[in-house]
CSV table of N, CA, C and O in Angstrom, one decimal:
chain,number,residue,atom,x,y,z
A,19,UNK,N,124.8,101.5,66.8
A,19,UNK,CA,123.5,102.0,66.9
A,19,UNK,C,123.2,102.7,68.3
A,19,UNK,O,123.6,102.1,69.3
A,20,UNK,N,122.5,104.1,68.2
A,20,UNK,CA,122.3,104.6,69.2
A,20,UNK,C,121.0,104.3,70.0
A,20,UNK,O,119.8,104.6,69.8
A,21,UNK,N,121.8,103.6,71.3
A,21,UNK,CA,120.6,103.2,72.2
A,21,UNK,C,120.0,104.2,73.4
A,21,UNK,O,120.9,104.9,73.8
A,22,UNK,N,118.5,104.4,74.0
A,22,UNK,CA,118.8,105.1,75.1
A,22,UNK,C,117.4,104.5,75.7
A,22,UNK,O,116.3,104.6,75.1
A,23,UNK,N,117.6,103.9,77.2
A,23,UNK,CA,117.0,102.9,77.8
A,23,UNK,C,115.9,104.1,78.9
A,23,UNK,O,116.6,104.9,79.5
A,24,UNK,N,114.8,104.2,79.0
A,24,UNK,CA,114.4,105.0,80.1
A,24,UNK,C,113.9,103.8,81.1
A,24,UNK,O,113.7,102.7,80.7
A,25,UNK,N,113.7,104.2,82.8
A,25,UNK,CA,113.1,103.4,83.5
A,25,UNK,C,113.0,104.1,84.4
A,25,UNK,O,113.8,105.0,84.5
A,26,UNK,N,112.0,103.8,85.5
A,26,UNK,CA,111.8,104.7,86.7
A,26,UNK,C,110.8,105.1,86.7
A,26,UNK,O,110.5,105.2,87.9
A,27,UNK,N,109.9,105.4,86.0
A,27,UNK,CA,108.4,105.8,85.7
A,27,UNK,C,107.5,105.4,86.7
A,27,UNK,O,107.7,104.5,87.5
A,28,UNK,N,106.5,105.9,86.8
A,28,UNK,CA,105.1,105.1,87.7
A,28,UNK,C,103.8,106.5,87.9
A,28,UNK,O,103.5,107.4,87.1
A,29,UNK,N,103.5,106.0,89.0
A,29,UNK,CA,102.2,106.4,89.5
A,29,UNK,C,102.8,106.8,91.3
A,29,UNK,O,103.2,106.2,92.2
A,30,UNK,N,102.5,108.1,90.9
A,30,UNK,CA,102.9,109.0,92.2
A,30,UNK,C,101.8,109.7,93.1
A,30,UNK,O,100.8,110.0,92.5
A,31,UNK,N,101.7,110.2,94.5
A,31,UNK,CA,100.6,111.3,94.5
A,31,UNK,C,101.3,112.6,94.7
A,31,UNK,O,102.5,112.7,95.0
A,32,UNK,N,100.6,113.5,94.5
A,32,UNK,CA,101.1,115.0,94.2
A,32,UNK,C,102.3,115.4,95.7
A,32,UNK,O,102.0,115.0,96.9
A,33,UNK,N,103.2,116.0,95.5
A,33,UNK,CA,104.2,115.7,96.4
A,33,UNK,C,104.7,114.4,96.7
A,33,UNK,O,105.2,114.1,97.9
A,34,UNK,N,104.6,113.8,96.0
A,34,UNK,CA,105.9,112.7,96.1
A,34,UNK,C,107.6,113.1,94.9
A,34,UNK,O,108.3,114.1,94.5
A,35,UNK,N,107.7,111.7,94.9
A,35,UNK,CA,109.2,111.9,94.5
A,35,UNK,C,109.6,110.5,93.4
A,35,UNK,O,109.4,109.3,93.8
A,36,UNK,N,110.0,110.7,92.2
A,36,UNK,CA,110.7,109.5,91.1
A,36,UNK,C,112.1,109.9,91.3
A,36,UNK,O,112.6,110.9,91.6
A,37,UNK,N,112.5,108.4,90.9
A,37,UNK,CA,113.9,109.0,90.2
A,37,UNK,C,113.9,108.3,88.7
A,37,UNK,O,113.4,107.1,88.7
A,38,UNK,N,114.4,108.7,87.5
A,38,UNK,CA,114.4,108.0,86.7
A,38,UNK,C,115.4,107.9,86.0
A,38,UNK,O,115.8,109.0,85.6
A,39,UNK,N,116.0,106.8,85.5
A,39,UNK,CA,117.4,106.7,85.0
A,39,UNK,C,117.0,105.9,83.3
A,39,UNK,O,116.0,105.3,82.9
A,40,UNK,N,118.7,106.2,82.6
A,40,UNK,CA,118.1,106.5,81.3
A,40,UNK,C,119.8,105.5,80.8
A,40,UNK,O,120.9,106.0,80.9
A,41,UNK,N,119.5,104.3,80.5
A,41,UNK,CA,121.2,103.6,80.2
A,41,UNK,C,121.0,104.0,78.0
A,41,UNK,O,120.2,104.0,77.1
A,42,UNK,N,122.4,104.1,78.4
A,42,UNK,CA,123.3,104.5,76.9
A,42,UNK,C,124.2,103.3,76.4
A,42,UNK,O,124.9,102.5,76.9
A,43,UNK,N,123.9,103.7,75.2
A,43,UNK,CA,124.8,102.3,74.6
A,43,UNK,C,124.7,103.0,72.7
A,43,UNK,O,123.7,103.7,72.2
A,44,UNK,N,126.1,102.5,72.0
A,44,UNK,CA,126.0,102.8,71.0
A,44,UNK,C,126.9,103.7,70.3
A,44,UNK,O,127.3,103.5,69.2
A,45,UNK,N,127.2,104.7,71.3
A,45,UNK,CA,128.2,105.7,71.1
A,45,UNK,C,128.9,106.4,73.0
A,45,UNK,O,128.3,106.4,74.1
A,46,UNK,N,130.1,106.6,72.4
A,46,UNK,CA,130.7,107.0,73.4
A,46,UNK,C,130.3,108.4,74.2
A,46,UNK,O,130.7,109.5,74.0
A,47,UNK,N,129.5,107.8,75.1
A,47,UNK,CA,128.7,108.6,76.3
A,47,UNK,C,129.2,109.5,77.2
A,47,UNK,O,128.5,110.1,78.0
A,48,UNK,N,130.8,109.6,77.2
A,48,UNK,CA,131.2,110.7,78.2
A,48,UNK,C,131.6,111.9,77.6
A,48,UNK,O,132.1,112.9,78.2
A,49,UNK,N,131.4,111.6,76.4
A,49,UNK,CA,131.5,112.5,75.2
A,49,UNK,C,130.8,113.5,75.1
A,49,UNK,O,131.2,114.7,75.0
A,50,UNK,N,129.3,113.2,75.2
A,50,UNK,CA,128.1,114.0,74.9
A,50,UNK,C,127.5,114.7,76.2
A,50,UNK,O,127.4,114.1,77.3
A,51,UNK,N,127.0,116.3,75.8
A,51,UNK,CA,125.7,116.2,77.1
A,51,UNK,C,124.3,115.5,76.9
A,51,UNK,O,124.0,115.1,75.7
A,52,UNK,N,123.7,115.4,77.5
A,52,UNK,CA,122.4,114.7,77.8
A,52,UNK,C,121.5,115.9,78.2
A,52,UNK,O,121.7,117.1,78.5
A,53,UNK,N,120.1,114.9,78.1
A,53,UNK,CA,119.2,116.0,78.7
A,53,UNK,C,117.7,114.9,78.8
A,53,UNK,O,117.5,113.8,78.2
A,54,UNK,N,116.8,115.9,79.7
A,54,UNK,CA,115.6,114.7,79.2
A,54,UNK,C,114.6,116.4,79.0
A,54,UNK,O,114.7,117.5,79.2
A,55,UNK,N,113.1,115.4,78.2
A,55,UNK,CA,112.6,116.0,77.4
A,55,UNK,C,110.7,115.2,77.7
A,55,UNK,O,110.5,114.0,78.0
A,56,UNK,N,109.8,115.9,77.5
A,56,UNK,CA,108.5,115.8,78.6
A,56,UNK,C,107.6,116.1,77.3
A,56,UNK,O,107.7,117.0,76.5
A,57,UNK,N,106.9,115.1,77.2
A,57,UNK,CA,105.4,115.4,76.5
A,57,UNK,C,104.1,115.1,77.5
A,57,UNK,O,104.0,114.1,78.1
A,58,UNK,N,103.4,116.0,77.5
A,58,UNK,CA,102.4,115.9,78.3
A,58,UNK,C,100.9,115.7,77.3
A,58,UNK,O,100.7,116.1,76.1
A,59,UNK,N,100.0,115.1,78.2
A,59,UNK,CA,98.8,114.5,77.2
A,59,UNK,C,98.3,115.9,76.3
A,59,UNK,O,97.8,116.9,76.8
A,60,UNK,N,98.5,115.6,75.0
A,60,UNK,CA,97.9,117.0,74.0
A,60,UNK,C,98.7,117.5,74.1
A,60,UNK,O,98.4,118.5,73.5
A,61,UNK,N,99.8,117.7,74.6
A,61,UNK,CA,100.6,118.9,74.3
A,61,UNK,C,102.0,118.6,73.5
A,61,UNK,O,102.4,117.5,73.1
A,62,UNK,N,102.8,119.9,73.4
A,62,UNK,CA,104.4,119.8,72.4
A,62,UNK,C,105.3,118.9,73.2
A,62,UNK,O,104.9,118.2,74.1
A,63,UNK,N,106.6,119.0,72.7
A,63,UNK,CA,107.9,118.4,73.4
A,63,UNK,C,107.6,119.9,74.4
A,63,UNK,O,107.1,120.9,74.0
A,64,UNK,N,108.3,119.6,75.8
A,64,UNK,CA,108.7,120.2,76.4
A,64,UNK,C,109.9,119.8,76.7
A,64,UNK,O,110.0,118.6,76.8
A,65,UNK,N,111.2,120.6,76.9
A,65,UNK,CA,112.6,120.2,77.2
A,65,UNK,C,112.5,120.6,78.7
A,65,UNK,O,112.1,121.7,79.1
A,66,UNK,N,112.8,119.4,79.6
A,66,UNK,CA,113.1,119.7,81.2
A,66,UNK,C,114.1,120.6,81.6
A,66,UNK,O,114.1,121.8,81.8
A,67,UNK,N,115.5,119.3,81.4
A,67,UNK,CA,116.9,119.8,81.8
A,67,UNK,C,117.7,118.9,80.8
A,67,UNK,O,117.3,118.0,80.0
A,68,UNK,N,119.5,119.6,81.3
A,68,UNK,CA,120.3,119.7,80.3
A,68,UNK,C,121.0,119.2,80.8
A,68,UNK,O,120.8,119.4,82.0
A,69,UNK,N,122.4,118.2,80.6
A,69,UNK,CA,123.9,118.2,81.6
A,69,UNK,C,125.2,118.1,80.5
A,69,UNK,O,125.3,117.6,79.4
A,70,UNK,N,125.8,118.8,81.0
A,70,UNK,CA,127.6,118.9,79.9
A,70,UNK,C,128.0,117.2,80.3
A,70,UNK,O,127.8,116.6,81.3
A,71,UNK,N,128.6,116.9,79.2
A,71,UNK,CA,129.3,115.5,79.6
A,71,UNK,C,130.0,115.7,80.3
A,71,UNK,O,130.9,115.0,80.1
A,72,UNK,N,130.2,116.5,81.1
A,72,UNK,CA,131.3,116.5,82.4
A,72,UNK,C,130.4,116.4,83.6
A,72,UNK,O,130.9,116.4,84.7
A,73,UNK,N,129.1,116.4,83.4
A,73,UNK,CA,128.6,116.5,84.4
A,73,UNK,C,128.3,117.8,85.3
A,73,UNK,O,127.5,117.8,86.3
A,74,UNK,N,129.1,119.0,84.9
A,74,UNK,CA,128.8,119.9,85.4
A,74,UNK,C,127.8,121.3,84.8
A,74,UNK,O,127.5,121.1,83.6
A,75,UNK,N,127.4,122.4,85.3
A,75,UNK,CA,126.5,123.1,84.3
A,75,UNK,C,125.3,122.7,84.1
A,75,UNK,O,124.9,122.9,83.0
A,76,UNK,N,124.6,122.3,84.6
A,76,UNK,CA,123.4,121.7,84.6
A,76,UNK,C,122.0,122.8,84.5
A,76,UNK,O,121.9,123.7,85.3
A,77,UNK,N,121.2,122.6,83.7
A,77,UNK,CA,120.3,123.5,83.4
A,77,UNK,C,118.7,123.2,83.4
A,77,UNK,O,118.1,122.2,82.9
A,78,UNK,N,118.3,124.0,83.8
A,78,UNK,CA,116.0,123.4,84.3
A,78,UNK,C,115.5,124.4,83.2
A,78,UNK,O,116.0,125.4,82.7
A,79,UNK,N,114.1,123.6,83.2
A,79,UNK,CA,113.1,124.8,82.6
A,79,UNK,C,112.0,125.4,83.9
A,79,UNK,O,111.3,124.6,84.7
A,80,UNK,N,112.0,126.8,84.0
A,80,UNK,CA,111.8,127.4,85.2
A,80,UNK,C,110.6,126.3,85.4
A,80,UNK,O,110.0,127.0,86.3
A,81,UNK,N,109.9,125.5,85.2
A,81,UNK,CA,108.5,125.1,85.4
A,81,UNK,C,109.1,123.4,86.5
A,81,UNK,O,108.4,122.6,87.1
A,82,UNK,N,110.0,123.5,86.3
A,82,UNK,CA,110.6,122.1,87.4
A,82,UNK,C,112.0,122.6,88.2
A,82,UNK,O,112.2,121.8,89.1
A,83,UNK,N,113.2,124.1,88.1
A,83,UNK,CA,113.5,124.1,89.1
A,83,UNK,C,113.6,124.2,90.9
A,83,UNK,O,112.8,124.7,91.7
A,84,UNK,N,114.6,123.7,91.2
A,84,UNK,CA,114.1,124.1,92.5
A,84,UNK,C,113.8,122.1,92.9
A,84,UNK,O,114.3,121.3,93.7
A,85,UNK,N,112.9,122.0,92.0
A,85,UNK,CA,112.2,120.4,92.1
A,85,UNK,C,112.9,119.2,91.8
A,85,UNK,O,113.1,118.3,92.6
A,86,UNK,N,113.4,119.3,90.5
A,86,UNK,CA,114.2,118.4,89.8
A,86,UNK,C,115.7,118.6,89.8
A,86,UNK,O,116.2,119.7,89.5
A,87,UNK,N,116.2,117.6,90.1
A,87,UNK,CA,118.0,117.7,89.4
A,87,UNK,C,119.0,116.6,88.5
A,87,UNK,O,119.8,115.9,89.2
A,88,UNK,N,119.0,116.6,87.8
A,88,UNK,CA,119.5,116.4,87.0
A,88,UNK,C,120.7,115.5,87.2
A,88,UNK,O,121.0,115.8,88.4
A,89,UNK,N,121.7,114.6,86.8
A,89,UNK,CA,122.8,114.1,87.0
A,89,UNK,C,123.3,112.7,85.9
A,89,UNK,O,122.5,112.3,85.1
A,90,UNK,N,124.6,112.3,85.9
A,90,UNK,CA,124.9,111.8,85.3
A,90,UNK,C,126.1,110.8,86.1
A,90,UNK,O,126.7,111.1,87.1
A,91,UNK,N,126.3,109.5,85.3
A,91,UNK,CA,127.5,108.5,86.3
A,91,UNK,C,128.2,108.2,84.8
A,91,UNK,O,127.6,107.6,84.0
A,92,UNK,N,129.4,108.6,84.5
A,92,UNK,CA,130.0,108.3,82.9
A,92,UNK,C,130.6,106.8,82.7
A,92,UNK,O,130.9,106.4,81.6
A,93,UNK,N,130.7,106.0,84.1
A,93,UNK,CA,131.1,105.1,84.1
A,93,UNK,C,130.2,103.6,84.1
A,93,UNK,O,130.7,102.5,83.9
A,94,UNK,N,128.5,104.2,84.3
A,94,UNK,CA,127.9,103.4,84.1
A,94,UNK,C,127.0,103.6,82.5
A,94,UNK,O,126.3,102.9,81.9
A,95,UNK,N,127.4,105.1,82.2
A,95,UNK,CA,126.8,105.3,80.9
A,95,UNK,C,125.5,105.7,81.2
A,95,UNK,O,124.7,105.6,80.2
A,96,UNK,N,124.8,106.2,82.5
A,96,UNK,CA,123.8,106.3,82.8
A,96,UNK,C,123.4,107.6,83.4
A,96,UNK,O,123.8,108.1,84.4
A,97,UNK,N,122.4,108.3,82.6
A,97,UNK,CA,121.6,109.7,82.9
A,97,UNK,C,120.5,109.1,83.7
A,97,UNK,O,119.8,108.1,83.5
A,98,UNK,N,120.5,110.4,85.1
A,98,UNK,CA,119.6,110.4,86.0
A,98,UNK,C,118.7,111.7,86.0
A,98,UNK,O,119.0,112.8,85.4
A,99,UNK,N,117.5,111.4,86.7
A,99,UNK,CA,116.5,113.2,86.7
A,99,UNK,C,116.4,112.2,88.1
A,99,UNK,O,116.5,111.0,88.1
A,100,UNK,N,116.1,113.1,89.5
A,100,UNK,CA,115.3,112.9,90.3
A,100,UNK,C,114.5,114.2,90.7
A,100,UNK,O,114.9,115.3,90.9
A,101,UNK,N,113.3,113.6,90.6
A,101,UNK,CA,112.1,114.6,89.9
A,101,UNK,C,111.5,114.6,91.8
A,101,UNK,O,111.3,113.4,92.0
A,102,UNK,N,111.2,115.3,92.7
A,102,UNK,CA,111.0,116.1,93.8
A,102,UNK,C,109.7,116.7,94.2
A,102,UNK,O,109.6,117.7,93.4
A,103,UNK,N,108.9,116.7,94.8
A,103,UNK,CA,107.7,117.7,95.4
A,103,UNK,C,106.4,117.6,93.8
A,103,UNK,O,105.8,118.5,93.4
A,104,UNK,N,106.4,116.4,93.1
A,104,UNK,CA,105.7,116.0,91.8
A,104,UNK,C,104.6,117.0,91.8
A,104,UNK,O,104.1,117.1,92.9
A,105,UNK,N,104.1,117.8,90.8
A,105,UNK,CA,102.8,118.1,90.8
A,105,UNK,C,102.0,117.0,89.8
A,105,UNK,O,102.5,115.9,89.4
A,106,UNK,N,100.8,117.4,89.5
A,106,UNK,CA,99.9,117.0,88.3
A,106,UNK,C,100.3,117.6,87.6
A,106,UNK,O,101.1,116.8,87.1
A,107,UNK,N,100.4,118.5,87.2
A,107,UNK,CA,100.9,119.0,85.5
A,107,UNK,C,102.2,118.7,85.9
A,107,UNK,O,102.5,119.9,86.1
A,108,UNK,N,103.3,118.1,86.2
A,108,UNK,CA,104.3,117.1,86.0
A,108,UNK,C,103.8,115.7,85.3
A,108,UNK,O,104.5,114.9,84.9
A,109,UNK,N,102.8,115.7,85.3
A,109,UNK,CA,102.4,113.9,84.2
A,109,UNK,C,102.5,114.5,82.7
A,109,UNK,O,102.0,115.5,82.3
A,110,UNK,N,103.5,113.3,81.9
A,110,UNK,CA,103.9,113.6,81.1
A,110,UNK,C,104.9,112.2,81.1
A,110,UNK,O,105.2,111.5,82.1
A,111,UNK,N,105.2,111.9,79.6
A,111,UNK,CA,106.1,110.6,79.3
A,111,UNK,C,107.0,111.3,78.9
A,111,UNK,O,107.1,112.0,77.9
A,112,UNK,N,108.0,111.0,80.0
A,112,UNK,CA,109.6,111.8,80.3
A,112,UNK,C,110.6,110.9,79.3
A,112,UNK,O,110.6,109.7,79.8
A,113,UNK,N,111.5,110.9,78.2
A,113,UNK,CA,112.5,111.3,77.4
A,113,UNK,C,113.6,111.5,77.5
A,113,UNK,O,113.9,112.7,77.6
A,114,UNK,N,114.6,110.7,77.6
A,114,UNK,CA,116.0,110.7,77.7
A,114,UNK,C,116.4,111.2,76.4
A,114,UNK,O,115.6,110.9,75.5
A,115,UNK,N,117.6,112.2,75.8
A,115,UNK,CA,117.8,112.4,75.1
A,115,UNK,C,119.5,113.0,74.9
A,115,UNK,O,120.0,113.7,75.7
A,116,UNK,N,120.3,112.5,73.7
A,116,UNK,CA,121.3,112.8,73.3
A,116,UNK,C,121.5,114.5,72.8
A,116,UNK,O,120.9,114.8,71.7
A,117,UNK,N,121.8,114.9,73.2
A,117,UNK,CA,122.0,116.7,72.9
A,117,UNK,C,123.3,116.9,71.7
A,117,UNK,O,124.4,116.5,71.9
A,118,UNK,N,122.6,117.7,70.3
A,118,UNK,CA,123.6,117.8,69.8
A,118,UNK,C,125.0,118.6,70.2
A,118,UNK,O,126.1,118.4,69.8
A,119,UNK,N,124.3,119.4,71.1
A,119,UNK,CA,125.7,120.6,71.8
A,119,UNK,C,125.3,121.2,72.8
A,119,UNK,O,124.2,121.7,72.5
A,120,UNK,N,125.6,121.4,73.9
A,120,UNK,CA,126.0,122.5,75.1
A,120,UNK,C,125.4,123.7,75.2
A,120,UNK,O,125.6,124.1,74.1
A,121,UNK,N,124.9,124.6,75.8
A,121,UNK,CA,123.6,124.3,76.3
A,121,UNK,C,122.9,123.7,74.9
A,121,UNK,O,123.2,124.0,73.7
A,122,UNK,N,121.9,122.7,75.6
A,122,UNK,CA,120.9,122.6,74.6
A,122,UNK,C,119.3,122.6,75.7
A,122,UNK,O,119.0,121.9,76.6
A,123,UNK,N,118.7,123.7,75.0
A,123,UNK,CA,117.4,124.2,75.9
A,123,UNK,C,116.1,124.0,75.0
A,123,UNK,O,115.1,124.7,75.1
A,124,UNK,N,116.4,122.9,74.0
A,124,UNK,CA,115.3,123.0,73.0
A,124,UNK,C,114.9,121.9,72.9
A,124,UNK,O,115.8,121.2,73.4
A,125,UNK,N,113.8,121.0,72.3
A,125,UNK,CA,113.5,119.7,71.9
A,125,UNK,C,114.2,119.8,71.0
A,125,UNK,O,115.0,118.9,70.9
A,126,UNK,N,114.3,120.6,70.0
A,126,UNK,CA,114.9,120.4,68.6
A,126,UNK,C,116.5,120.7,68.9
A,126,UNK,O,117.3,120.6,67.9
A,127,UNK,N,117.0,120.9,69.9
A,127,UNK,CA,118.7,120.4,70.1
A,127,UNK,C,118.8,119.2,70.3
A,127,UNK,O,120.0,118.9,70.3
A,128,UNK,N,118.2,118.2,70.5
A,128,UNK,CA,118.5,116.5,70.7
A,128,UNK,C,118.5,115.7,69.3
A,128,UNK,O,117.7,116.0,68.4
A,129,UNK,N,119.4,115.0,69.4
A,129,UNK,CA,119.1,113.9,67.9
A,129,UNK,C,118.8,112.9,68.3
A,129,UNK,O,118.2,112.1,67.5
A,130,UNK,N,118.9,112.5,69.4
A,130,UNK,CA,118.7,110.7,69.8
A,130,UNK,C,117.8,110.8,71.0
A,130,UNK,O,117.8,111.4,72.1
A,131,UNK,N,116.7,109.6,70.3
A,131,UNK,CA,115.4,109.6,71.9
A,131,UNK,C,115.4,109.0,72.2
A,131,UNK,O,115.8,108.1,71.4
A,132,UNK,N,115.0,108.2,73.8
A,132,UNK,CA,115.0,106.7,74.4
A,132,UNK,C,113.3,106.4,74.1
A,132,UNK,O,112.9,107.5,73.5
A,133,UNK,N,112.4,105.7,74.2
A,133,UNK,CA,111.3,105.6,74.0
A,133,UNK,C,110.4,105.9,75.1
A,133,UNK,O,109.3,105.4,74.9
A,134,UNK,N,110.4,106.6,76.3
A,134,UNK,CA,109.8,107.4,77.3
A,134,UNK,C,109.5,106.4,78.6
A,134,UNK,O,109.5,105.2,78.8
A,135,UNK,N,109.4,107.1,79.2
A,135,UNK,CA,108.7,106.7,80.5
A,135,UNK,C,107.7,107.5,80.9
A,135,UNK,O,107.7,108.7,80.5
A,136,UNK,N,106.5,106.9,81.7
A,136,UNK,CA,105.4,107.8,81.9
A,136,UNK,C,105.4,107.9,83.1
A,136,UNK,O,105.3,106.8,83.8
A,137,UNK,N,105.4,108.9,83.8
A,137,UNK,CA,105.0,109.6,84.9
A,137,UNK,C,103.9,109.8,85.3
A,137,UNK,O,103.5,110.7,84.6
A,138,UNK,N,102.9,109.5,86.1
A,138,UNK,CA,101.8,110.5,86.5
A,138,UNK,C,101.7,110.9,88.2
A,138,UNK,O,101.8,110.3,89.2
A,139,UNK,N,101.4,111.9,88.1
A,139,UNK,CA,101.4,112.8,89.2
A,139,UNK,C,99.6,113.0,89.8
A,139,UNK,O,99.0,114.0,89.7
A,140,UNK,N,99.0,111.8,90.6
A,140,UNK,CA,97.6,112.2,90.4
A,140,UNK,C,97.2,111.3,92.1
A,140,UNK,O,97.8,110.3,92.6
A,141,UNK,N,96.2,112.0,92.6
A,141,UNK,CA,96.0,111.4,94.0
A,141,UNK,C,94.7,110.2,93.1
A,141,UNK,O,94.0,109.4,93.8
């Protein structure tokens, strides 16, 4: 069964900094790219960023680069975002997610979700 663990989450003020890490279990993880994926209050999936299971190629949605980067450790089975310079419209319950294939730049390219973490971005 496909697991995906999120943690890291909290309560930030505007320019601060998270890191949030996302553990895998269930299927073989150096296999796959990853990505994480953002709902904000009232609104759609938003897809952040992307990583190749190699770890390399890594891809943002213009609204976090620059900010966020993305990473991956294949030996701990564990996807990282360290999220950078936070705004408020960065609050949003952030989504680890299994990518069916390379780039994947869509909510609807992931099949597997971890159950979120919440971010907020607020003085």
């Amino acid at each position: 069964e496909v697991q995906l663990v999120e943690s890291g989450g909290g309560l930030v003020q505007p320019g601060g900094s998270l890191r949030l890490s996302c553990v895998a279990s269930g299927f073989t993880f150096s296999l796959y790219a990853m990505g994480w994926v953002r709902q904000a209050p009232g609104k759609g999936l938003e897809w952040v960023s992307g990583i190749s299971n190699g770890g390399g190629s890594p891809t943002y949605a213009d609204s976090v680069k620059g900010r966020f980067t993305i990473s991956r450790d294949n030996a701990k089975n564990t996807l990282y975002l360290q999220m950078n310079s936070l705004k408020p419209e960065d609050t949003a319950v952030y989504y680890c997610a299994k990518a069916k294939w390379y780039p994947a730049v869509g909510a609807d390219e992931y099949d597997y979700w971890g159950q979120g973490t919440q971010v907020t971005a607020s003085s």
